[in-house]
PDB file of C-alpha atoms in Angstrom:
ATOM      1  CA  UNK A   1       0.000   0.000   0.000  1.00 54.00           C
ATOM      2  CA  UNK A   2       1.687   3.494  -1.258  1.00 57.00           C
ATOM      3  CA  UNK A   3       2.168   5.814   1.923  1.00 55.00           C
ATOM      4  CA  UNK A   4      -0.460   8.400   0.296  1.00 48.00           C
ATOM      5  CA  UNK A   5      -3.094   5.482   0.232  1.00 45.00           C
ATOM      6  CA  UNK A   6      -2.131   5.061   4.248  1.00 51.00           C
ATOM      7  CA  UNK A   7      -2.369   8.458   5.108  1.00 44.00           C
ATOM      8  CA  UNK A   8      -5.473   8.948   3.575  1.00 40.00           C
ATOM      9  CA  UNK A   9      -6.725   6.011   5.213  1.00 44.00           C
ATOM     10  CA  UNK A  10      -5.751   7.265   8.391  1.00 40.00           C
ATOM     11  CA  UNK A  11      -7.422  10.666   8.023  1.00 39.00           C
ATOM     12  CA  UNK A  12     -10.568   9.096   7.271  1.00 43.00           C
ATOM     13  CA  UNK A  13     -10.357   6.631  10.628  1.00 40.00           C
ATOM     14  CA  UNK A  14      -9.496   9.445  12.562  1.00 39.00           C
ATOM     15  CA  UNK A  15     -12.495  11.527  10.931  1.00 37.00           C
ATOM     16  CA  UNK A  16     -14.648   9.234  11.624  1.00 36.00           C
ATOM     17  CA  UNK A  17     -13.450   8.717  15.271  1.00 38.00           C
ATOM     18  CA  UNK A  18     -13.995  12.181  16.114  1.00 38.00           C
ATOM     19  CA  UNK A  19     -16.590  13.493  18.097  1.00 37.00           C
ATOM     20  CA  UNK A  20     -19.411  15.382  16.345  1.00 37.00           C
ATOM     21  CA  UNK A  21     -18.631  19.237  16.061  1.00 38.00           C
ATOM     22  CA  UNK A  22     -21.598  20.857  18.070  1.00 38.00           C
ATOM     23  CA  UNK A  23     -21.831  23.323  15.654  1.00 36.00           C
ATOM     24  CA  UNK A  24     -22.323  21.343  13.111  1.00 38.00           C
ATOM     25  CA  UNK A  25     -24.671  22.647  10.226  1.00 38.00           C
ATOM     26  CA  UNK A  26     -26.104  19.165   9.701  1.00 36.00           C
ATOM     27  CA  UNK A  27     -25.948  17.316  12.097  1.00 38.00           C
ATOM     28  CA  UNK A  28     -28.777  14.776  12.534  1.00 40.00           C
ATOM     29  CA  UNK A  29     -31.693  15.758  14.943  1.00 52.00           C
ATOM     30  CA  UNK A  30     -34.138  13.953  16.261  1.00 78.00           C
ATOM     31  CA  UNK A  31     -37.331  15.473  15.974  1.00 84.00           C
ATOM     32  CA  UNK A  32     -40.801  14.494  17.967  1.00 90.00           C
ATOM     33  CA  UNK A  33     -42.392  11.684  16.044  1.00 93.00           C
ATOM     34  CA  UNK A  34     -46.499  12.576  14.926  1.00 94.00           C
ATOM     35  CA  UNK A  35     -47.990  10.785  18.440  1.00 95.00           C
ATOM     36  CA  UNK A  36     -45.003  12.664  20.140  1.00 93.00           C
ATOM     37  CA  UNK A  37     -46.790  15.742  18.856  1.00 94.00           C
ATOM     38  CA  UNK A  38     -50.108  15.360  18.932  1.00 95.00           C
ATOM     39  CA  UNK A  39     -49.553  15.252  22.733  1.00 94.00           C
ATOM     40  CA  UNK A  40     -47.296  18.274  23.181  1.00 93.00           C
ATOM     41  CA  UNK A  41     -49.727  20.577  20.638  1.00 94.00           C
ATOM     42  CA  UNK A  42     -52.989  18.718  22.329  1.00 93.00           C
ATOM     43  CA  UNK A  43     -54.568  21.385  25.480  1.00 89.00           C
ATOM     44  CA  UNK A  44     -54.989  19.127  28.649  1.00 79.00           C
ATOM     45  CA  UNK A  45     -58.972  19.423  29.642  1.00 64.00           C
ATOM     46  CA  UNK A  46     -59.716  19.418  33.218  1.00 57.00           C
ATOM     47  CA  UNK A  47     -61.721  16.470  34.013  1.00 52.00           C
ATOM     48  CA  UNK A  48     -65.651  16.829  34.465  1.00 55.00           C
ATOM     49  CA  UNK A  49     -67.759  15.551  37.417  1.00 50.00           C
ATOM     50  CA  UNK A  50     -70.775  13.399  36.421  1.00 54.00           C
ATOM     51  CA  UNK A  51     -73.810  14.111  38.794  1.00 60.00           C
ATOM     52  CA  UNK A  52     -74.171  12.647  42.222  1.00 57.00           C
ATOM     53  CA  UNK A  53     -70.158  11.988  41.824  1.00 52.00           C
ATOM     54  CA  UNK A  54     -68.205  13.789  44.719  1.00 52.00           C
ATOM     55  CA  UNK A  55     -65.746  16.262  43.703  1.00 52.00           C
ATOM     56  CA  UNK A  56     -62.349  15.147  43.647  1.00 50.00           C
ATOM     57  CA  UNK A  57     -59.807  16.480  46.278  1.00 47.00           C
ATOM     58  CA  UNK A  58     -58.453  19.983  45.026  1.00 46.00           C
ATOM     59  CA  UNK A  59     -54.655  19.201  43.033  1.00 43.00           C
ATOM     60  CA  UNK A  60     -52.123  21.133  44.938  1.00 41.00           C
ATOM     61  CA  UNK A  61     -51.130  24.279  43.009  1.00 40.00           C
ATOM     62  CA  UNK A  62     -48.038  24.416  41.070  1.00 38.00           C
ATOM     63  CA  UNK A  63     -46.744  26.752  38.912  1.00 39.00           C
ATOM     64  CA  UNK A  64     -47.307  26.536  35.236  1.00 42.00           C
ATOM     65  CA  UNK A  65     -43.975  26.063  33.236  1.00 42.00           C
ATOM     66  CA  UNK A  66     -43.375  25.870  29.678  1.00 49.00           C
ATOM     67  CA  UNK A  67     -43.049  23.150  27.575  1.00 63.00           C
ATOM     68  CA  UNK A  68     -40.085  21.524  27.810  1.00 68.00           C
ATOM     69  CA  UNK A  69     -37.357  22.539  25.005  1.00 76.00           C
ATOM     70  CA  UNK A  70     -39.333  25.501  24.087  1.00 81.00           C
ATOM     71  CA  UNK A  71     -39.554  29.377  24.733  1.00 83.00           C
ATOM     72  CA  UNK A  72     -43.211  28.924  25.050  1.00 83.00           C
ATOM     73  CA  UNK A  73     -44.913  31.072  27.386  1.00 84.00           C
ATOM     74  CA  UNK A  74     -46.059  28.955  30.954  1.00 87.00           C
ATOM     75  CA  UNK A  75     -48.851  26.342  30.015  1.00 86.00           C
ATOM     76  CA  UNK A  76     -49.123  26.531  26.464  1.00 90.00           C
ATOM     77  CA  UNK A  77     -49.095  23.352  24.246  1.00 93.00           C
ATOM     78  CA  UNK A  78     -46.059  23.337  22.627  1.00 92.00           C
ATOM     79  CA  UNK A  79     -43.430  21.677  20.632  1.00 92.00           C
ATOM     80  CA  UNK A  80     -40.012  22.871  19.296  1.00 88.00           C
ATOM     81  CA  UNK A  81     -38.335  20.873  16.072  1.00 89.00           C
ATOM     82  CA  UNK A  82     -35.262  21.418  14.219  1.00 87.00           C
ATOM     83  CA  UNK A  83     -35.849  22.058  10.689  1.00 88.00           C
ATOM     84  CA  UNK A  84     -33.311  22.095   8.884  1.00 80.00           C
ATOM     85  CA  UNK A  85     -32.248  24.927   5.909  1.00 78.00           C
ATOM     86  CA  UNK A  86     -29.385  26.350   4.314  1.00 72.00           C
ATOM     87  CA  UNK A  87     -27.224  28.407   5.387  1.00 73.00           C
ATOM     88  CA  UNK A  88     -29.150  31.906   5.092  1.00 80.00           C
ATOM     89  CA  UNK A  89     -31.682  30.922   2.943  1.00 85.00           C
ATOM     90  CA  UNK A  90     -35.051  29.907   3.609  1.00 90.00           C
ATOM     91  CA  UNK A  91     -35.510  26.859   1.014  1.00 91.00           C
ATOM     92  CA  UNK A  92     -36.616  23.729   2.934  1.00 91.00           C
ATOM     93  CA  UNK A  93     -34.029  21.315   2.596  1.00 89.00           C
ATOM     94  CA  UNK A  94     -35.060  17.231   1.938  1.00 91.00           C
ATOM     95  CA  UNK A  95     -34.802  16.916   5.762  1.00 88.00           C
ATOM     96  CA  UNK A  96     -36.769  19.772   6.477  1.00 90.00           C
ATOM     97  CA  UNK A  97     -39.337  18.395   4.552  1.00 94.00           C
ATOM     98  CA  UNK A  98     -39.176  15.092   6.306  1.00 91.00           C
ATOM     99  CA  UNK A  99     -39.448  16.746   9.913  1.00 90.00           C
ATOM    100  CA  UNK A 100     -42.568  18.971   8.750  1.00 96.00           C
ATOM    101  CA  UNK A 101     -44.643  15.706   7.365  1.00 97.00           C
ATOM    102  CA  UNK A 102     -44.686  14.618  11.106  1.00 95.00           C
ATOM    103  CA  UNK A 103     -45.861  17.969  11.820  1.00 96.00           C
ATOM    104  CA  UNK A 104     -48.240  18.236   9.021  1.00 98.00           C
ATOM    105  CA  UNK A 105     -50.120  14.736   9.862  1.00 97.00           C
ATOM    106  CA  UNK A 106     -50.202  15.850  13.500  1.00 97.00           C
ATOM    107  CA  UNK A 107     -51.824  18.680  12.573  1.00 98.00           C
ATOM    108  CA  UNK A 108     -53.964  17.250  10.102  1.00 97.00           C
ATOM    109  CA  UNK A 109     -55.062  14.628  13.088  1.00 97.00           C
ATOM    110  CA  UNK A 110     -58.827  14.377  14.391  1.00 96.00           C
ATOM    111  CA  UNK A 111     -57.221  15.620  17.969  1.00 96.00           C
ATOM    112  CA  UNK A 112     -55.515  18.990  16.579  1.00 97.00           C
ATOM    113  CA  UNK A 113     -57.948  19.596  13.517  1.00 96.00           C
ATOM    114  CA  UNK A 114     -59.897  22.191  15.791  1.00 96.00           C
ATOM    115  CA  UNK A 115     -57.232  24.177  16.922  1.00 97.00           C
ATOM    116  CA  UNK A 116     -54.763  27.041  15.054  1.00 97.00           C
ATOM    117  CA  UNK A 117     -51.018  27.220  15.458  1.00 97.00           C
ATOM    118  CA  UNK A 118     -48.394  30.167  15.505  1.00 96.00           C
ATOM    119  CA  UNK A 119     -45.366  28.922  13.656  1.00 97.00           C
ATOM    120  CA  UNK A 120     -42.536  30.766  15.203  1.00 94.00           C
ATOM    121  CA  UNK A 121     -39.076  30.936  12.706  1.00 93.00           C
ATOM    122  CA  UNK A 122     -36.240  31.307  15.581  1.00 91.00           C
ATOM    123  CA  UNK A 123     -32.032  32.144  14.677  1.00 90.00           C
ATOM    124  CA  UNK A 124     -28.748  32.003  16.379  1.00 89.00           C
ATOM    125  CA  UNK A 125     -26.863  35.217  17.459  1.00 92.00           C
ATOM    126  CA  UNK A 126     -24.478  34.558  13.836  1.00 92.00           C
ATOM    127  CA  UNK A 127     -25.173  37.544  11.468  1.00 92.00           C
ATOM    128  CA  UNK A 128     -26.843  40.486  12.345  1.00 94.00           C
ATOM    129  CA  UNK A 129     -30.037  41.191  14.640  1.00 94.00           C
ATOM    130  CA  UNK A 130     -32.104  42.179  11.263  1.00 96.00           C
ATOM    131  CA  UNK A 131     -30.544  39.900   9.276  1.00 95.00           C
ATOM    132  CA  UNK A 132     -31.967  37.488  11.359  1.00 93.00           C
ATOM    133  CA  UNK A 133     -35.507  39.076  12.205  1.00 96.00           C
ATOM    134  CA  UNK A 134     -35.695  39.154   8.431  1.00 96.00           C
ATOM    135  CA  UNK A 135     -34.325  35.362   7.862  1.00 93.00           C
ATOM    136  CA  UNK A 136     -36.406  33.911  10.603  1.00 95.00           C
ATOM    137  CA  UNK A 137     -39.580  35.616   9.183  1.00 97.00           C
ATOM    138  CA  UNK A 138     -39.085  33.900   5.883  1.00 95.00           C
ATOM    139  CA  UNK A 139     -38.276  30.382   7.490  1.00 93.00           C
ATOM    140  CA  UNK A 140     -41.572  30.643   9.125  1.00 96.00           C
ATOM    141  CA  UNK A 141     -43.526  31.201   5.833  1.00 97.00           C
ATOM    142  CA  UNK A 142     -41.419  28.576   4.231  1.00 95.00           C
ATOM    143  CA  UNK A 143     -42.931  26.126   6.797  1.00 97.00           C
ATOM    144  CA  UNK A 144     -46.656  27.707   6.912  1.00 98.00           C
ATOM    145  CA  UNK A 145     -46.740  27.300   3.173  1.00 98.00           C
ATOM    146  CA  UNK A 146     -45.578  24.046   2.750  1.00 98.00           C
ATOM    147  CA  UNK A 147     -47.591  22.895   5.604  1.00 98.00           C
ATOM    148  CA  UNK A 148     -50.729  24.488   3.746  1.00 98.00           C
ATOM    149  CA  UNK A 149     -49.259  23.310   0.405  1.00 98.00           C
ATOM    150  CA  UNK A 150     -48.254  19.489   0.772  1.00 97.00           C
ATOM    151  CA  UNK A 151     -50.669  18.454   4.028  1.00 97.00           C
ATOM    152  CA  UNK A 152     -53.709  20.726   2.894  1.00 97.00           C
ATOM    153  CA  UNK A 153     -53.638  22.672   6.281  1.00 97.00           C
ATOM    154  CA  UNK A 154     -56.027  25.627   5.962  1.00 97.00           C
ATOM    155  CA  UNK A 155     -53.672  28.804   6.536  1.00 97.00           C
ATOM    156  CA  UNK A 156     -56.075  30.274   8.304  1.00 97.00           C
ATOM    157  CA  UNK A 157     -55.158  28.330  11.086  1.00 98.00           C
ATOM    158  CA  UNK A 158     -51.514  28.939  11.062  1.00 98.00           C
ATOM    159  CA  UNK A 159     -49.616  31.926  11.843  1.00 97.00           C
ATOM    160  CA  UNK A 160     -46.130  32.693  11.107  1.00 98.00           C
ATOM    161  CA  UNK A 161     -43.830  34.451  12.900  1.00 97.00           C
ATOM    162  CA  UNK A 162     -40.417  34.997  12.309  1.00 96.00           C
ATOM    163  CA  UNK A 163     -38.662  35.909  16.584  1.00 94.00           C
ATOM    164  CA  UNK A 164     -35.522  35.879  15.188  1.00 93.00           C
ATOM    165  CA  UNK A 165     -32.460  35.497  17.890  1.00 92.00           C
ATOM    166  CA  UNK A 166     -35.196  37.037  20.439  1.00 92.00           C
ATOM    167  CA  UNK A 167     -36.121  34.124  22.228  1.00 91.00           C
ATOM    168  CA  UNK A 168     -33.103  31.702  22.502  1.00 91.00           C
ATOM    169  CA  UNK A 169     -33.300  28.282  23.494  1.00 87.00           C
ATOM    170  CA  UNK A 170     -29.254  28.045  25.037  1.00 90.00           C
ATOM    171  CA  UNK A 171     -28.037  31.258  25.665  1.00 93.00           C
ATOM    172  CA  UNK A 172     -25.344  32.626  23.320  1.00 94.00           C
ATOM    173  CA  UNK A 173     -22.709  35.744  23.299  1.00 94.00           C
ATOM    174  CA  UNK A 174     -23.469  37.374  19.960  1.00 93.00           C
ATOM    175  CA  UNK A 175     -21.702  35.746  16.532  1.00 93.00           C
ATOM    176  CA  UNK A 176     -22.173  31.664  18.296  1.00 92.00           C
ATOM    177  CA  UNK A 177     -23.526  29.004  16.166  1.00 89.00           C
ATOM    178  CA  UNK A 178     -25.823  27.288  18.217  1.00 88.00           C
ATOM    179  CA  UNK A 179     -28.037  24.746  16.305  1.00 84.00           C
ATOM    180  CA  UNK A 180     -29.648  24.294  19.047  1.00 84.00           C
ATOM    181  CA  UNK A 181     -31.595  28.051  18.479  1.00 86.00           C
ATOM    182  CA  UNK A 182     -32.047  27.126  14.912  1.00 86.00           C
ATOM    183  CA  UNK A 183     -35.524  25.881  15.152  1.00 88.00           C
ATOM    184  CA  UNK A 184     -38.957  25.932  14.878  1.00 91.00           C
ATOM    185  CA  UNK A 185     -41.866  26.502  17.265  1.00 93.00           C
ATOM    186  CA  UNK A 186     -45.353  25.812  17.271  1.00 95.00           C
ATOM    187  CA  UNK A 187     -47.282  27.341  20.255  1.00 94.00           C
ATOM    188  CA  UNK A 188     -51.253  26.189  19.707  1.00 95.00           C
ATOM    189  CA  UNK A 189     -53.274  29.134  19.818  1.00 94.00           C
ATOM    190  CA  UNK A 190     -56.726  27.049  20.728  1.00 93.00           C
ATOM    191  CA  UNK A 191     -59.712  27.346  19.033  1.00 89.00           C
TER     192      UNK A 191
END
């Protein structure tokens, strides 16, 4: 074997050896599954007492928080997924299309077909604080149209809204990649 062949061999073992940057543009996400979502976007009912039943002991209070992984405000149904685009553009990529179908049959499902959605576009602190208000804005329409477009989802009941880096899910010093803060949000809105 010639010594370029074992170098380059090398490289690629060691390449593939290497922990994931955490940075990384592409790196694969995992995403909540349609069941997984359907239960984060679904409002929990309080139950009802049938007559002549006694009323249940009072639940202790707690304080409402927000749904986990998400900038949500306290006790609204919602979900956070990482869709994925390139770099400053807001053209759904193959795998952004793939993480929206789960979205698009949850929404489409008997359990959230009553209910509209705000579809919040969020950024990372790279690239200016209008660059990204502007960016996250068109990610969000990107999604609300191909959610109306390829599931049938009347717009009516979605709302985009690009936050750009205003609500961030790690805080970051200005200029960080964070993919992490590259998402999107859905916050359900009720009825």
């Amino acid at each position: 074997m010639s010594m370029a062949l074992r170098t380059l061999a090398l490289v690629g073992a060691i390449s593939l050896l290497a922990p994931p940057r955490a940075d990384a543009q592409f790196a694969p996400a995992t995403n909540p599954s349609m069941q997984d979502l359907i239960e984060q976007l679904q409002p929990t009912t309080r139950g009802i007492r049938m007559p002549g039943q006694a009323p249940a002991a009072p639940a202790p209070e707690q304080p409402a928080r927000a749904a986990a992984g998400t900038t949500a405000p306290p006790g609204m149904p919602a979900a956070s997924l990482r869709v994925l685009f390139a770099s400053g553009s807001a053209s759904l990529t193959p795998a952004a299309e793939q993480s929206l179908d789960s979205l698009g049959r949850a929404l489409s499902s008997q359990q959230l077909a009553p209910y509209r959605f705000r579809i919040e576009g969020h950024t990372d602190t790279v690239g200016s604080q209008s660059l990204n208000q502007a960016l996250s804005e068109r990610r969000a329409m990107a999604v609300r149209d191909y959610l109306a477009n390829r599931h049938g989802i009347d717009p009516s009941r979605l709302e985009a809204v690009g936050m750009g880096e205003g609500q961030l899910l790690v805080a970051t010093p200005d200029d960080t990649a964070e993919a992490r803060n590259r998402r999107v949000q859905v916050i359900n809105l009720g009825s």
